[in-house]
Tab-separated table of C-alpha atoms in Angstrom:
chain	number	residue	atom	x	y	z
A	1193	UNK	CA	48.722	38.492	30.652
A	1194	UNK	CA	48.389	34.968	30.832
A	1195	UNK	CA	45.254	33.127	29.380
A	1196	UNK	CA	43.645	29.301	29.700
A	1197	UNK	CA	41.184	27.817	27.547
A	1198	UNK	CA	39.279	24.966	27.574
A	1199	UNK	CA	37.826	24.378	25.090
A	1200	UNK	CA	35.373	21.439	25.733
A	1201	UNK	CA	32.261	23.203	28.027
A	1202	UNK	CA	30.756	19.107	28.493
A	1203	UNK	CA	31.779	16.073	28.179
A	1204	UNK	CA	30.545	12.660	29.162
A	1205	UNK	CA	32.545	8.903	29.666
A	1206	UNK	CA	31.146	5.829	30.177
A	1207	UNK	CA	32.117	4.464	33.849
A	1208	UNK	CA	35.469	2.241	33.338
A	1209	UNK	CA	36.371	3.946	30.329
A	1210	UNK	CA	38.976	6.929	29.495
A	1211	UNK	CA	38.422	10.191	29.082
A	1212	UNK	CA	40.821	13.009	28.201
A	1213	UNK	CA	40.298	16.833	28.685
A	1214	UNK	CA	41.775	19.891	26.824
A	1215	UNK	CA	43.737	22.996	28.003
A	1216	UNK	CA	45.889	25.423	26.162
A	1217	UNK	CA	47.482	28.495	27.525
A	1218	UNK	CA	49.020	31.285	26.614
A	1219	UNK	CA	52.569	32.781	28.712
A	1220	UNK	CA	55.507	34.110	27.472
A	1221	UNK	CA	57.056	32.613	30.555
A	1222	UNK	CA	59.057	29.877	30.532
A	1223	UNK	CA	59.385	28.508	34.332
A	1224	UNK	CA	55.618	28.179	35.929
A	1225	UNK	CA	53.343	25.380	37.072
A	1226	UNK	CA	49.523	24.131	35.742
A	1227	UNK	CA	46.831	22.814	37.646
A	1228	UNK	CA	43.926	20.816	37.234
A	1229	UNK	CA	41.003	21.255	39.885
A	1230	UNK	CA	37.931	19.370	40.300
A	1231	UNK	CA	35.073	20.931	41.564
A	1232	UNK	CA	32.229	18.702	42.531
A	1233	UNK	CA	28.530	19.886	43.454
A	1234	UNK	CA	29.831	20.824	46.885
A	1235	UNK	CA	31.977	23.703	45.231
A	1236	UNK	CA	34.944	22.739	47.133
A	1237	UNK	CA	37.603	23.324	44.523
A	1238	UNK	CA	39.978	20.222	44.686
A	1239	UNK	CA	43.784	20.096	43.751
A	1240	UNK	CA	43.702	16.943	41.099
A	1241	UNK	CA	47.036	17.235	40.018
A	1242	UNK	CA	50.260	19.769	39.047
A	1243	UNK	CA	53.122	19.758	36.330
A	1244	UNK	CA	55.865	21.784	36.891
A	1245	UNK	CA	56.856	23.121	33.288
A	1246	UNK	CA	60.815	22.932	33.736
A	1247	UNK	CA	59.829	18.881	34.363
A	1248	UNK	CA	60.032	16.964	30.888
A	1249	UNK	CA	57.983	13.853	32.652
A	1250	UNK	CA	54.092	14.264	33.056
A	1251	UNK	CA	52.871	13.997	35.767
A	1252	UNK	CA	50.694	11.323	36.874
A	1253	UNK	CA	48.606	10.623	40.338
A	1254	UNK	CA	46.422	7.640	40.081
A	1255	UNK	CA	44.000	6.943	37.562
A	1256	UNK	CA	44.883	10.942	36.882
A	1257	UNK	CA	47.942	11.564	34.360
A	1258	UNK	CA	48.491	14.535	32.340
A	1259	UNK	CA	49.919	15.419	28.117
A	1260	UNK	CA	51.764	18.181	28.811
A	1261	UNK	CA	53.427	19.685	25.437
A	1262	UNK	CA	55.256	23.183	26.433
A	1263	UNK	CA	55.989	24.113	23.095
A	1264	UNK	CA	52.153	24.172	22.079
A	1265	UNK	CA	51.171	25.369	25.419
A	1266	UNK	CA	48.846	22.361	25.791
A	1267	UNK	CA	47.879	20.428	28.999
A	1268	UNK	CA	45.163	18.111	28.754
A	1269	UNK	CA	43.894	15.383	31.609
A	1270	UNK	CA	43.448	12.208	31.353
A	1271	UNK	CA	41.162	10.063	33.670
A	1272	UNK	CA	41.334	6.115	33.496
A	1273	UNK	CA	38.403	3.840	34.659
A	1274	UNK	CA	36.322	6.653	35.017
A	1275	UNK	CA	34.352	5.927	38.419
A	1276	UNK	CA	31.210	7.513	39.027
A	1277	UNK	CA	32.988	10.206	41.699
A	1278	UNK	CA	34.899	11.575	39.200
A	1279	UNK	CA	31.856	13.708	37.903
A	1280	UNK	CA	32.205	17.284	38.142
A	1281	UNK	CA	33.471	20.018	37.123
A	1282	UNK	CA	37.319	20.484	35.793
A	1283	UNK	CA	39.258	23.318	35.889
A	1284	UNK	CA	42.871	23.500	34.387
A	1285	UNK	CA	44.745	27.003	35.757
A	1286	UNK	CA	48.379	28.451	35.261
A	1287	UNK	CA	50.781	29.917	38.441
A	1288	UNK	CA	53.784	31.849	37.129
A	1289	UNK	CA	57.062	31.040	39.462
A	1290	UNK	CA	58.143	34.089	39.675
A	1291	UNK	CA	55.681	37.280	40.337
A	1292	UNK	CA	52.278	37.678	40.164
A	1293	UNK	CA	51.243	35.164	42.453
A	1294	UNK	CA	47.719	33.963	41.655
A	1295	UNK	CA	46.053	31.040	40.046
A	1296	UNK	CA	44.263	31.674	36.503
A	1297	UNK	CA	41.557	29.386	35.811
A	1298	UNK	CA	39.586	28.854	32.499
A	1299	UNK	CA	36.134	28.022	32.225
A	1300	UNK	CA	35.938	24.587	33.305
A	1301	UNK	CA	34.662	20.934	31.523
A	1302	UNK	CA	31.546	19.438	33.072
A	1303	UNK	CA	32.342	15.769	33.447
A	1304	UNK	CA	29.572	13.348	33.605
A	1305	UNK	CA	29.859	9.491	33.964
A	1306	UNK	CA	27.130	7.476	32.371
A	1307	UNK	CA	26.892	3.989	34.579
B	1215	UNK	CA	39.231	23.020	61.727
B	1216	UNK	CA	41.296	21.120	59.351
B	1217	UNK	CA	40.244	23.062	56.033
B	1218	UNK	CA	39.408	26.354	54.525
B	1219	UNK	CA	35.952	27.227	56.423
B	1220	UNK	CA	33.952	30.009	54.567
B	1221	UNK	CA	30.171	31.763	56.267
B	1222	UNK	CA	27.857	32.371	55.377
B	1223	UNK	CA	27.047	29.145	52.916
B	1224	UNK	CA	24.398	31.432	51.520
B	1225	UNK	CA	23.339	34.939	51.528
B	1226	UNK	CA	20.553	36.515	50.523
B	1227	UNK	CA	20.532	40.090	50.227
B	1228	UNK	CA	18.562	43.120	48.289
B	1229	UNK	CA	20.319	45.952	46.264
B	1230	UNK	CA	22.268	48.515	48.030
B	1231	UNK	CA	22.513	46.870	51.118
B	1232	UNK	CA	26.189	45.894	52.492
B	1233	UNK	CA	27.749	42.368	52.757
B	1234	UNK	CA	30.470	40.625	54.917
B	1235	UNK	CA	31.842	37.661	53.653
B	1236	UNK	CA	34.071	35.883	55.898
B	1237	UNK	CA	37.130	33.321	55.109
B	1238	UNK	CA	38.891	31.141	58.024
B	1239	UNK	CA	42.136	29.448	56.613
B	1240	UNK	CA	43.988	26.834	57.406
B	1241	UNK	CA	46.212	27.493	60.467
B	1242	UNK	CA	49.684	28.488	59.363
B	1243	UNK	CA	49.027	29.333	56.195
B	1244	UNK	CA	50.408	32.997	55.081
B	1245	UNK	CA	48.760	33.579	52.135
B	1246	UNK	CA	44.699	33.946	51.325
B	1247	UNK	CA	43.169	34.495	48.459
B	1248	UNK	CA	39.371	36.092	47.363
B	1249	UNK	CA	38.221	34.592	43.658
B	1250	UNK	CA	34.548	35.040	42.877
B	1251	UNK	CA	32.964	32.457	40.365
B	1252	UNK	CA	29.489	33.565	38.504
B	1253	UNK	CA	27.181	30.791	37.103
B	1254	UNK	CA	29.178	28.394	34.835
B	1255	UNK	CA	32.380	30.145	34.951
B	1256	UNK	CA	36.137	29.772	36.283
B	1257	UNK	CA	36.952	31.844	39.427
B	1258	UNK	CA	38.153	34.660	38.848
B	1259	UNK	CA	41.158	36.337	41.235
B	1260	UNK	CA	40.044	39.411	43.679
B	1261	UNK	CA	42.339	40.245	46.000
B	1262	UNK	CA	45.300	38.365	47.607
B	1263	UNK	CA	47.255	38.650	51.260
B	1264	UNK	CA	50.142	37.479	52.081
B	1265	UNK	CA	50.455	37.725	55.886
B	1266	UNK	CA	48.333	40.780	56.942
B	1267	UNK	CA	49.311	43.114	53.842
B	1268	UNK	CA	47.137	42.959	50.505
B	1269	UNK	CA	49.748	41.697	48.025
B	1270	UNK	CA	47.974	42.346	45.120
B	1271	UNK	CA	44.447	43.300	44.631
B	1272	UNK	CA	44.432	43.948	41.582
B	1273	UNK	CA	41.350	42.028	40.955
B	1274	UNK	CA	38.447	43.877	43.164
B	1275	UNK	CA	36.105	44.791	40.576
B	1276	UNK	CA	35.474	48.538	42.000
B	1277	UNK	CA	35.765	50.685	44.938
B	1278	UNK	CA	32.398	48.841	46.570
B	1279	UNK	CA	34.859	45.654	47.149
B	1280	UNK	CA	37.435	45.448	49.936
B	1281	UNK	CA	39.308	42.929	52.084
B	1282	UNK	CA	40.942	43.412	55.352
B	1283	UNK	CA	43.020	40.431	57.306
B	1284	UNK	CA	43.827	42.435	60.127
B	1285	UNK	CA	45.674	39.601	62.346
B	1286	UNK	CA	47.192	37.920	59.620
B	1287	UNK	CA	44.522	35.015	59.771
B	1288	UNK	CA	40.561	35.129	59.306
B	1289	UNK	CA	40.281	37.888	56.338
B	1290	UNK	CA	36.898	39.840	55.477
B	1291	UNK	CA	35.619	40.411	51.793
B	1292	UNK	CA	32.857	43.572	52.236
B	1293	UNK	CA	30.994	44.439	49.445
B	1294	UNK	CA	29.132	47.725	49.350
B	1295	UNK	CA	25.754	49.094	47.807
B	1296	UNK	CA	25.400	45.728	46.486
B	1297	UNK	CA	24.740	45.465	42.999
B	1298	UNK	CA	22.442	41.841	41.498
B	1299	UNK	CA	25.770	41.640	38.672
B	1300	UNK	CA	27.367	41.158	42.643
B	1301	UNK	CA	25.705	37.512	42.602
B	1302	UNK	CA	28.050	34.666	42.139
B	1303	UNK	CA	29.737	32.211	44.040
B	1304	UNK	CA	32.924	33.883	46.728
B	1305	UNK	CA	35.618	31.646	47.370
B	1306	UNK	CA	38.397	32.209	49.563
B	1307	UNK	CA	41.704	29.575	49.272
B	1308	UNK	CA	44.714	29.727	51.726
B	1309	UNK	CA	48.512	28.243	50.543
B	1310	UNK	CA	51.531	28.204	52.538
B	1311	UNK	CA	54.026	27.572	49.792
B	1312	UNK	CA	54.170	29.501	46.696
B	1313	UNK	CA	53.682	26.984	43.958
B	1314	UNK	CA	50.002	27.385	43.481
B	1315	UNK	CA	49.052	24.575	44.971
B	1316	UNK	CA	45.971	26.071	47.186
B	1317	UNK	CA	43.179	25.236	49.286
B	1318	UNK	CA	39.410	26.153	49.213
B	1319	UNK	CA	36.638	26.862	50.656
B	1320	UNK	CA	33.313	25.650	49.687
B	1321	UNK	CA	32.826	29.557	48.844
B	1322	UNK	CA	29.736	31.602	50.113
B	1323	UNK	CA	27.118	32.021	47.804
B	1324	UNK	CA	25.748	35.728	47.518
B	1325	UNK	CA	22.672	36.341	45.111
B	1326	UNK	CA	21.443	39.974	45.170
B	1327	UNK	CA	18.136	40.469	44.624
C-alpha cells in the first residue's frame, strides 16, 4: 500500500520570505501523480498544485513550485513571498494512474506567516 | 451551485443515535468520494462512487457506515449507533477526470457526544 509522510507537523515563514515543505512516499509504482492541498480554517481542501511522475520538469504554478526527486520518493513545496493567505494547513497526497483510484493524504504541515 | 456543497456544517448528536450526512457535487462530475478527517489529521478515504455504483469502499470503518448515490448525483454517508471515536470532520470531493485532481467540500462536522 502506498504511504505519505510529512514530516514537519508546524512550520512558520516570515511574510515575503520562502518557505519549503517536506513529503516522501512510498509506491512501488512507477506512473502516478502527487498533490499538494491547502486547507485553510474554512476546511475547504484546495488543489495547490500536481506533478505527474512520468514528467522530468517540476511543476510550478505561481509563487507555488515543487522538488520532485522520483528516485527518493520525495516531493517537497516551495512557497515564494509568502503572503499572509498562504497560512494553513498543507497536505501532500499520492493518486496511482492505474487502479485504486483514491487520493492518500499524510498528516499535513501547519503553515503560519509571521507579518 | 458552482462547488462541492456538503449539510449539515455541523452536527451534534449523542451515542447510538443515527446520522445522515449529505454531499451535493459538482454537476457532471461521475465520481464522489467520502474521506473523514479527525482532529489534526489527513483525511482519510471511506468509500468512493463512480456513477451510481460504489467503486471501492474499502475504507468504511465497519458495518455502522454506508453510502448510497442512488441517481448517480447527491450521495448519502449514514452512520449508525453512533459511536464519540465517530467525531471528526466528513468530507465529500467530486472529480470528473481520473487524475486525482478533486474537489471538496467544506466537510460536515459530526462530534458525538
Amino acid at each position: 500500500a502506498q504511504t505519505v509522510t510529512q514530516s514537519q507537523p508546524e512550520m512558520s515563514v516570515q511574510e515575503a520570505e520562502t518557505v519549503t515543505l517536506s513529503c516522501t512516499y512510498d509506491t512501488s509504482e512507477s506512473d502516478y501523480y502527487l498533490f499538494w492541498y491547502k486547507q485553510p480554517p474554512s476546511r475547504q481542501m484546495i488543489l495547490v498544485i500536481r506533478q505527474e511522475a512520468y514528467k522530468q520538469q517540476n511543476a510550478t504554478e505561481n509563487r507555488f513550485s515543487v522538488n520532485f526527486q522520483k528516485a527518493a520518493k520525495s516531493f517537497s513545496l516551495k512557497i515564494s513571498d509568502s503572503q499572509l493567505g498562504d497560512a494553513a494547513m498543507y497536505f501532500c497526497a499520492y493518486w496511482p494512474n492505474f487502479g485504486n483510484e483514491k487520493l492518500t493524504f499524510g498528516t499535513g504541515t501547519r503553515l503560519t506567516i509571521i507579518p | 451551485g458552482a462547488g462541492v456543497s456538503q449539510t449539515p456544517s455541523n452536527k451534534v448528536t449523542e451515542k447510538g443515535k443515527y446520522v445522515e450526512l449529505r454531499c451535493d457535487p459538482i454537476s457532471g462530475h461521475t465520481a464522489l468520494y467520502w474521506y473523514r478527517q479527525s482532529l489534526g489529521q489527513g483525511p482519510e478515504f471511506l468509500i468512493y462512487f463512480q456513477g451510481t455504483g460504489a467503486a471501492d469502499d474499502s475504507g468504511l470503518p465497519n458495518d455502522r457506515f454506508f453510502a448510497v448515490r442512488p441517481e448517480g448525483s447527491v450521495s448519502t454517508l449514514k452512520i449508525q449507533r453512533t459511536e464519540r471515536g465517530d467525531s471528526a470532520v466528513y468530507l465529500c470531493a467530486s472529480s470528473i477526470s481520473n487524475t486525482g485532481e478533486l474537489f471538496f467540500g467544506e466537510g460536515s462536522r459530526l462530534t458525538v457526544l
